Tab-separated table of C-alpha atoms and ligand atoms in Angstrom:
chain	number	residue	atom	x	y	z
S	1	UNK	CA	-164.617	58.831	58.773
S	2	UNK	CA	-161.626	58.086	55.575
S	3	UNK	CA	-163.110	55.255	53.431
S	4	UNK	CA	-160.071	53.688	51.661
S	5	UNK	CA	-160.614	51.030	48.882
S	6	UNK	CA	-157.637	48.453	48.691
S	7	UNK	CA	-158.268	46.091	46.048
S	8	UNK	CA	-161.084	44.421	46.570
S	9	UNK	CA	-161.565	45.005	50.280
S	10	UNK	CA	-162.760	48.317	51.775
S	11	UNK	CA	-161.073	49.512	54.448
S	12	UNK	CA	-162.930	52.112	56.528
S	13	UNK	CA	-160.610	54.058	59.268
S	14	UNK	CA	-162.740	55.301	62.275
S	15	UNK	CA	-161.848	57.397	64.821
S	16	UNK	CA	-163.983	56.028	67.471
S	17	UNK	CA	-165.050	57.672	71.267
S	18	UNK	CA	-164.292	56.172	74.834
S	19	UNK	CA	-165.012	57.007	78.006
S	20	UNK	CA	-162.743	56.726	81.256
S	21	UNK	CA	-164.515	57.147	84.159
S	22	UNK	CA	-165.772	53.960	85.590
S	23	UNK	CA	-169.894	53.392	85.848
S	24	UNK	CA	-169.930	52.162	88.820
S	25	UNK	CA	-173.815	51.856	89.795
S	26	UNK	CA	-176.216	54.721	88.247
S	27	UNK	CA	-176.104	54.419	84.552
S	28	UNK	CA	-178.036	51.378	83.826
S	29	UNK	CA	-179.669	52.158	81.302
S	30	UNK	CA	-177.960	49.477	79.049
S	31	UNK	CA	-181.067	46.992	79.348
S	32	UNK	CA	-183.145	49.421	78.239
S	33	UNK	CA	-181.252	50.251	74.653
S	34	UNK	CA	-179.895	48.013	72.044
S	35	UNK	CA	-176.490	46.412	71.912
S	36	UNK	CA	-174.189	49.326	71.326
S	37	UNK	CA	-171.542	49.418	68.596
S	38	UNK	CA	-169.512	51.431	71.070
S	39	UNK	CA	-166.041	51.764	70.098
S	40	UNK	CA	-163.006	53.247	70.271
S	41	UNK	CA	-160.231	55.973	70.711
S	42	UNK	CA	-158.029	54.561	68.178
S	43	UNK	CA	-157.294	56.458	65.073
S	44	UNK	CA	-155.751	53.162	63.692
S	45	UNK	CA	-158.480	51.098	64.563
S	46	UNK	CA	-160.198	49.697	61.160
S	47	UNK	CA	-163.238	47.731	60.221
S	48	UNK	CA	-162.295	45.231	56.624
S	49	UNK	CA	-165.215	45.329	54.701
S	50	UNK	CA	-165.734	42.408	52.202
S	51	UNK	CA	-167.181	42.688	48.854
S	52	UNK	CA	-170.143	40.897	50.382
S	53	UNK	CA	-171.428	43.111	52.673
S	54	UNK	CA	-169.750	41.402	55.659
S	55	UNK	CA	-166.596	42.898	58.181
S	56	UNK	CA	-165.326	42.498	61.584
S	57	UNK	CA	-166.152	44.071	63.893
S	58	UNK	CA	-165.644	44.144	68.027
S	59	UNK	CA	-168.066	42.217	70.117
S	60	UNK	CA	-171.246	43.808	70.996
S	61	UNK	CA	-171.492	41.367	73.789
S	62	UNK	CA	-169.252	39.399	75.478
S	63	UNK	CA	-169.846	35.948	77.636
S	64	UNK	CA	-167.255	36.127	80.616
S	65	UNK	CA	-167.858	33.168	82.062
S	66	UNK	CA	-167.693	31.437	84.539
S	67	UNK	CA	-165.467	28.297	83.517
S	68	UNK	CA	-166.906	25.299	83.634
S	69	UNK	CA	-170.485	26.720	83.718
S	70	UNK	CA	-172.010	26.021	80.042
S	71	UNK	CA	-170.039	28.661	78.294
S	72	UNK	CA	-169.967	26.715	75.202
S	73	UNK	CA	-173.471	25.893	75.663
S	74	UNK	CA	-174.922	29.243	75.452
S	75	UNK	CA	-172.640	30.585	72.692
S	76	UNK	CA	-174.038	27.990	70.665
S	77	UNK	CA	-177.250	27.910	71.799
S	78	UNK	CA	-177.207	31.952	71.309
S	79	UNK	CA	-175.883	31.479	67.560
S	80	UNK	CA	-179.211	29.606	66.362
S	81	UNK	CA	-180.411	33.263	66.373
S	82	UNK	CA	-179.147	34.478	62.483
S	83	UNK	CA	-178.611	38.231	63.835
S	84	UNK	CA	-175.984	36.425	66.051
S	85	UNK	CA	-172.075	36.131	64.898
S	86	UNK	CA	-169.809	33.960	67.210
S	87	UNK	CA	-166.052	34.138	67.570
S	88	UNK	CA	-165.316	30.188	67.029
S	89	UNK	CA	-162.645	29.663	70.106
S	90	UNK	CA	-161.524	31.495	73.097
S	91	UNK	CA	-159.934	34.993	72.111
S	92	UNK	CA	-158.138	35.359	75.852
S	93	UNK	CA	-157.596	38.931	74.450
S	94	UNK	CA	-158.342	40.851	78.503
S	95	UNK	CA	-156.414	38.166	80.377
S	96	UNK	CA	-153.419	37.130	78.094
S	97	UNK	CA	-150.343	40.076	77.937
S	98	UNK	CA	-149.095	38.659	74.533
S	99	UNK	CA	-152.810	39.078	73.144
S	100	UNK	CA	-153.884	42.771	74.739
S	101	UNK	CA	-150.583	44.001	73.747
S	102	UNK	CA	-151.466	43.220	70.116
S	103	UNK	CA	-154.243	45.828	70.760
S	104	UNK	CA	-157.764	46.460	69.753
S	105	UNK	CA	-156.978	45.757	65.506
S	106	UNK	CA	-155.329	42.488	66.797
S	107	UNK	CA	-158.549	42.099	68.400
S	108	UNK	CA	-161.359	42.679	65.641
S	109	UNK	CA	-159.161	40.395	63.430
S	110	UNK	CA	-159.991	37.379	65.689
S	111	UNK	CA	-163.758	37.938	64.815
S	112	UNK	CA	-166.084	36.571	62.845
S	113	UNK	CA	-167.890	38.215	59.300
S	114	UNK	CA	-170.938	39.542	60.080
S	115	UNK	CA	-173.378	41.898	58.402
S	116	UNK	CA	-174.192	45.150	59.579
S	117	UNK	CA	-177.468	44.063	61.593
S	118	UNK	CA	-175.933	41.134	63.235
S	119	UNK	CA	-174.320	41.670	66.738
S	120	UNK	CA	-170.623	39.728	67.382
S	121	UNK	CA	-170.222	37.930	70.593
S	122	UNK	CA	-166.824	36.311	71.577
S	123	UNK	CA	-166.782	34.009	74.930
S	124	UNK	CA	-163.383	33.536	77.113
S	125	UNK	CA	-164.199	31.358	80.464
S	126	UNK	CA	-161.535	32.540	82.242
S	127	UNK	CA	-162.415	36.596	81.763
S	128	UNK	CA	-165.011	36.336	84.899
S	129	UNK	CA	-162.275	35.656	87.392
S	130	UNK	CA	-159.293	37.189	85.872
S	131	UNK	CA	-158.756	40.978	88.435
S	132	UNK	CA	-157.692	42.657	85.169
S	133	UNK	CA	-160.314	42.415	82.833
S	134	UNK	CA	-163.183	44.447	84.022
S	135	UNK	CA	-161.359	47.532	83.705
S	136	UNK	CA	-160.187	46.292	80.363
S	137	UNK	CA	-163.418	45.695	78.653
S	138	UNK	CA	-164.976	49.021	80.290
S	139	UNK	CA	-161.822	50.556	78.578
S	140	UNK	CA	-163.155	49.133	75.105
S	141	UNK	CA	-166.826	49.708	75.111
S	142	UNK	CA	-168.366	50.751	78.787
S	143	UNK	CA	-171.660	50.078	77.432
S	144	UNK	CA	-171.053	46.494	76.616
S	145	UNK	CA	-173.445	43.481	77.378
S	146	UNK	CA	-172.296	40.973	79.377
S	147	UNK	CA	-172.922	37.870	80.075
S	148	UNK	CA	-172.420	35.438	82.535
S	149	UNK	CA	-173.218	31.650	83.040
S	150	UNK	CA	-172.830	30.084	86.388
S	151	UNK	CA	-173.755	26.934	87.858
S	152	UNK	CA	-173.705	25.202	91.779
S	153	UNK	CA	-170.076	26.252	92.859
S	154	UNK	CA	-169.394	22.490	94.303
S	155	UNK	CA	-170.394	20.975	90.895
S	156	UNK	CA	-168.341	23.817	88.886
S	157	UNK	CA	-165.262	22.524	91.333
S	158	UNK	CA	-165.810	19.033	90.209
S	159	UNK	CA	-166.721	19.752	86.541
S	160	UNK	CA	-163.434	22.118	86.617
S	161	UNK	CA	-161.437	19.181	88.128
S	162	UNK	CA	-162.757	16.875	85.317
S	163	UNK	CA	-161.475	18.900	82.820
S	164	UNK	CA	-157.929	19.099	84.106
S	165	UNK	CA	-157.453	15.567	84.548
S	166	UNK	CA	-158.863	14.970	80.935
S	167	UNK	CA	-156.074	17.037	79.905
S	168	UNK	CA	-153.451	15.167	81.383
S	169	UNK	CA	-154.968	11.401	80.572
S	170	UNK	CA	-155.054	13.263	76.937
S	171	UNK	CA	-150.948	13.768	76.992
S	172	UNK	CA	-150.858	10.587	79.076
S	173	UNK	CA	-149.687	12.823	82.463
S	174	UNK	CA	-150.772	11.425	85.653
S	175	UNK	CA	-152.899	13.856	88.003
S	176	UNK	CA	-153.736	13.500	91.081
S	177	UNK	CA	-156.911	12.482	92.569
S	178	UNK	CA	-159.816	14.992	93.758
S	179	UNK	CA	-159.584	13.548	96.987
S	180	UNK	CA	-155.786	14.898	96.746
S	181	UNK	CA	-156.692	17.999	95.771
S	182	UNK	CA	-159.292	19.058	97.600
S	183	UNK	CA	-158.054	18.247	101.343
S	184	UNK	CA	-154.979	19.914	102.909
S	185	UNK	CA	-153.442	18.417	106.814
S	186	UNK	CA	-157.106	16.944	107.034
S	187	UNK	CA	-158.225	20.448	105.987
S	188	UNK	CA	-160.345	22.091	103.234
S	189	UNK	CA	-158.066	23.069	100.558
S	190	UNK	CA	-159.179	26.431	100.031
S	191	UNK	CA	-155.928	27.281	97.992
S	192	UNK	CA	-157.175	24.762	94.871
S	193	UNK	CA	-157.717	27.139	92.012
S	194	UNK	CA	-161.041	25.651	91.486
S	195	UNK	CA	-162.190	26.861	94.471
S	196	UNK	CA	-161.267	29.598	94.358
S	197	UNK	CA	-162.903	29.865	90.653
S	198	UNK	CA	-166.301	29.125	92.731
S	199	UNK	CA	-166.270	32.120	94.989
S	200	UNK	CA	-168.072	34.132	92.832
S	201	UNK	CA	-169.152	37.537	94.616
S	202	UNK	CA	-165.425	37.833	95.112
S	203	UNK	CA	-164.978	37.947	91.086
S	204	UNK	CA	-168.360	39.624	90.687
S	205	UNK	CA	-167.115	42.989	92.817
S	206	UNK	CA	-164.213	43.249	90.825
S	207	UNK	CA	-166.719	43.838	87.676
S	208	UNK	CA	-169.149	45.858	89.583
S	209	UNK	CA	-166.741	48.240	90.148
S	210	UNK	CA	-166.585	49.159	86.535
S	211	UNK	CA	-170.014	47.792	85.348
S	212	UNK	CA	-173.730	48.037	86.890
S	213	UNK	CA	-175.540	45.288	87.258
S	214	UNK	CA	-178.149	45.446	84.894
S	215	UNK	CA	-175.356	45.161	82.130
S	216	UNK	CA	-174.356	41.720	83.111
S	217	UNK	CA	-176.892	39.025	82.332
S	218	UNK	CA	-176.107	36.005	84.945
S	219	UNK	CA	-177.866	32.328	83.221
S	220	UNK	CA	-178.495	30.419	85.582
S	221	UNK	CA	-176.007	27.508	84.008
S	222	UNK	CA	-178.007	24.651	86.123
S	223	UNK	CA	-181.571	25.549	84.220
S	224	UNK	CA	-179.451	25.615	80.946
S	225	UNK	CA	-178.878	21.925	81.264
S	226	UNK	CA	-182.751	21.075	82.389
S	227	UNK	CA	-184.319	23.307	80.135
S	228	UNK	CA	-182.457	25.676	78.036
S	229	UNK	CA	-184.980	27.199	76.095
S	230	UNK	CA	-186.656	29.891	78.965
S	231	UNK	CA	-182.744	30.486	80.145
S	232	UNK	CA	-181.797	31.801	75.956
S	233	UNK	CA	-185.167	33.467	75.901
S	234	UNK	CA	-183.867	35.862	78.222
S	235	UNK	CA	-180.269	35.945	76.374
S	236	UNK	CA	-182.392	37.357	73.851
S	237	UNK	CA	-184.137	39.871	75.367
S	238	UNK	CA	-181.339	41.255	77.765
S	239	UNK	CA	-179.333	41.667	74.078
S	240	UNK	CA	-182.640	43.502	72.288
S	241	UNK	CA	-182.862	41.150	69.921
S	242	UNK	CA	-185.869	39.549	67.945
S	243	UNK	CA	-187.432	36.757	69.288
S	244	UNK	CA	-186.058	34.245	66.874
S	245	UNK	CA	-185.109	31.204	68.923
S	246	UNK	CA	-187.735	28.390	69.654
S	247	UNK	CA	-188.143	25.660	71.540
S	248	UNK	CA	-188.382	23.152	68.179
S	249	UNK	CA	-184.526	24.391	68.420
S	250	UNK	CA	-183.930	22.393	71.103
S	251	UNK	CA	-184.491	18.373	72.014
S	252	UNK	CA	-183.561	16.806	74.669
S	253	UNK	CA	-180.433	13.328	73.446
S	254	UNK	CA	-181.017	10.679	75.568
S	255	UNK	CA	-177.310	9.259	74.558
S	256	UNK	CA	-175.733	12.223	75.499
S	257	UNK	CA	-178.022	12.969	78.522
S	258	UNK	CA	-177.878	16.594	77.331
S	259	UNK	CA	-180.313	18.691	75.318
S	260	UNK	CA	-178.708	19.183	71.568
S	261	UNK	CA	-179.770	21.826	68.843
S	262	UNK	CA	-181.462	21.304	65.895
S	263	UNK	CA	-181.010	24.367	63.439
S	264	UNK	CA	-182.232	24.149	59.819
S	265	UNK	CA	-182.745	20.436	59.925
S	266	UNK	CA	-179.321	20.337	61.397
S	267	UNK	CA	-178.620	17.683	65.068
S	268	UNK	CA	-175.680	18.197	66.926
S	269	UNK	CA	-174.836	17.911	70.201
S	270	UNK	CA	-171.894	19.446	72.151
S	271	UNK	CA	-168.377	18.284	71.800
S	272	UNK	CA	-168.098	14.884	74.177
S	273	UNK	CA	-165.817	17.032	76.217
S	274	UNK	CA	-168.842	18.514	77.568
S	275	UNK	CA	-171.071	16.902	79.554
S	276	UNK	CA	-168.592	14.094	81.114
S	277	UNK	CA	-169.420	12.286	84.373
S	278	UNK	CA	-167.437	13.784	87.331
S	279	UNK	CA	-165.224	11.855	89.724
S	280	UNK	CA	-167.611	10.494	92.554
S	281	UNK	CA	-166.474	12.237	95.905
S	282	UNK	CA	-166.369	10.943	99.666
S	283	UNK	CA	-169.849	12.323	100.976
S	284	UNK	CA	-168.348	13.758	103.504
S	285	UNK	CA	-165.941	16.069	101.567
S	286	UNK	CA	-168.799	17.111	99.490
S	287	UNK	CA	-170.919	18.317	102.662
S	288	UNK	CA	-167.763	20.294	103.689
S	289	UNK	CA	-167.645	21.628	100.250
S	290	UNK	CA	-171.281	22.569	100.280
S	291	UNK	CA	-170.880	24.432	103.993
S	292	UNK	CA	-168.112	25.971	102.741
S	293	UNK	CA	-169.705	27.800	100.099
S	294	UNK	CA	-172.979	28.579	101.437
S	295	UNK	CA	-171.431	31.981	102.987
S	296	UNK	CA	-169.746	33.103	99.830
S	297	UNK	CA	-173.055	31.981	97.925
S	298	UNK	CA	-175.306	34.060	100.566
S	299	UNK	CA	-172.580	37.138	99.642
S	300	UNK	CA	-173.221	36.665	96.243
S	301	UNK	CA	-176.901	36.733	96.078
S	302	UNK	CA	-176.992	39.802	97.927
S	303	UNK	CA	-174.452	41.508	95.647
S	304	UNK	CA	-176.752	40.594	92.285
S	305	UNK	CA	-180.133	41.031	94.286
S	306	UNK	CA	-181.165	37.060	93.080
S	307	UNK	CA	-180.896	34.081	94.728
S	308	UNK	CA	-179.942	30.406	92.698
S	309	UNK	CA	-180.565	26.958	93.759
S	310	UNK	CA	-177.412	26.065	94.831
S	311	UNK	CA	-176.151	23.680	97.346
R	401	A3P	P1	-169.597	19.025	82.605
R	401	A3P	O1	-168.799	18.554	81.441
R	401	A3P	O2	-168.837	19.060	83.860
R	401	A3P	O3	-170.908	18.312	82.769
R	401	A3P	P2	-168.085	25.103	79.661
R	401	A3P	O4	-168.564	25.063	78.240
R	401	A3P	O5	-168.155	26.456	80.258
R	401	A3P	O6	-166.746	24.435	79.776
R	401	A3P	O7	-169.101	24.255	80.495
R	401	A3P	C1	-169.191	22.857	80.342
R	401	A3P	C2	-170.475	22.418	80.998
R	401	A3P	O8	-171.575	22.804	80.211
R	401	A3P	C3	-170.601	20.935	81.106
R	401	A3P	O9	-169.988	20.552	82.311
R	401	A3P	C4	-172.104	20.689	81.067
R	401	A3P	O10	-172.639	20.297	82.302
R	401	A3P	C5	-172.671	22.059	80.702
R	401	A3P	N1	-173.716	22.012	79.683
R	401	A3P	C6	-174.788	22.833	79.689
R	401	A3P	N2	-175.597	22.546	78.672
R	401	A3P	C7	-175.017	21.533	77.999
R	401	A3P	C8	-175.406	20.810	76.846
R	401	A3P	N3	-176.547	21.075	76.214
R	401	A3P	N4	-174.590	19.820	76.408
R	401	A3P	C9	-173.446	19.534	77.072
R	401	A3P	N5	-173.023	20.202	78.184
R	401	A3P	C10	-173.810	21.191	78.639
């Protein structure tokens, strides 16, 4: 390792390992060690050290997704622990060509300072369903944690609709209804991106074939809203870290309808983006929607060995 010192930063250049061969089932044995600061091939790649104490560095642990199913929620609720640093917004680095093609300095530069015992986590929703990524990340570090949040596919349609039309109200765009959406010739839309989005053993094989199960962490993003507290208990311990989150972190805002942190003294709840009510649906529709997924859900519970209270 060349340690460099530029003025008042230290720069240390690290030629870093990686492997290529894809783990496809029989090398879990990521629960059982501690986030790894596994790295890279690049001879460029460098680490800025501040006079502090603090660089940036890759994520240890990265939340994938799925959209809509209390990403934001658990990177928050995951940075009341202090050996946690979070990337503030979405890096997109896997799934965006003009951000991978910056490369892996590009990268570490989007991340937070953190000191040497704290792990770095990033979260990009739209990583989970995007074909490209597994095979990106297992590129970068194939012993990486990751974790997913996922919630009742016919709410994480709805919730996912909700979002989009905010978006257009916000640059006063029309949209059109869910009702439009949703039904094709009298049909199911199955093309609807959100739909799609919900099919998740489809996006789950793609990351199995690169990653074994026991290094992605599914939350089960419906007991997040009840009762978050058991659900980032076992954040923590899939990660190896010190029990350092409690249930005093946590109360439950009757305004907002949602439980809100409480860190050092400190309220807040989620941004009012989160949490909004969804569009009420013919009850019809949302039986059709529920039959339709209870195949794909079946699929996926046999492909992670757990079953979820969905629809
Ligand atoms: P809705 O806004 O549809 O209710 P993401 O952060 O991945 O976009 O997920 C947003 C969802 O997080 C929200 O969807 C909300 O249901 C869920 N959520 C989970 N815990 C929450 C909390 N404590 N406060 C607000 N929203 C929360």
């Amino acid at each position: 390792m060349a340690v460099v010192l530029l003025g008042a930063a230290l720069l240390i250049v690290q030629p870093q390992a990686v492997s290529s061969r894809p783990a496809v089932s029989s090398e879990g044995d990521a629960a059982a060690q501690p986030a790894q600061k596994e790295p890279f091939r690049k001879n460029d790649f460098r680490e800025t050290i501040c006079p502090n104490g603090t660089f940036q560095q890759l994520p240890q642990t990265v939340i994938i997704g799925v959209r809509k199913g209390g990403t934001r929620a658990l990177l928050e609720m995951l940075s009341l622990h202090p050996d946690v640093a979070a990337a503030e917004s979405e890096v997109h680095f896997f799934d965006w060509e003009e951000h991978f093609r910056n490369g892996l300095q590009w990268y570490t530069n989007q991340m937070p300072f953190s000191h040497p015992h704290q792990i770095t986590v990033e979260k990009t929703p739209a990583y989970f369903t995007s074909p490209e990524v597994p095979e990106r990340v297992y590129s970068m570090n194939r012993l990486i944690k990751l974790l997913l949040i996922l919630r009742d596919p016919t709410e994480r349609v709805l919730s996912d609709y909700t979002q989009v039309f905010f978006n257009h109200v916000q640059k006063h765009k029309s949209y059109p209804s869910i009702e439009e959406l949703l039904v094709k010739d009298g049909e199911l839309n199955v093309n609807y991106k959100a739909i799609n989005r919900s099919l998740y053993y489809v996006h789950m094989q793609n990351w199995l074939k690169y990653f074994p199960l026991d290094h992605i962490h599914i939350v089960d993003g419906d007991k997040l809203i009840k009762d978050p507290f058991p659900e980032i208990v076992k954040v923590e311990r899939f990660l190896q870290l010190t029990p350092q989150i409690n249930a005093s972190n946590f109360y439950f805002n009757k305004t907002k309808g949602f439980y809100c942190l409480r860190d050092s003294g400190r309220d807040r709840c989620l941004h009012e983006s989160k949490g909004r009510a969804h569009p009420k649906v013919d009850p019809v529709l949302l039986e059709k929607l529920h039959r339709y997924f209870h195949e794909p859900n079946q699929r996926f519970f046999e492909l992670v060995g757990r079953m979820f209270d969905w629809h």
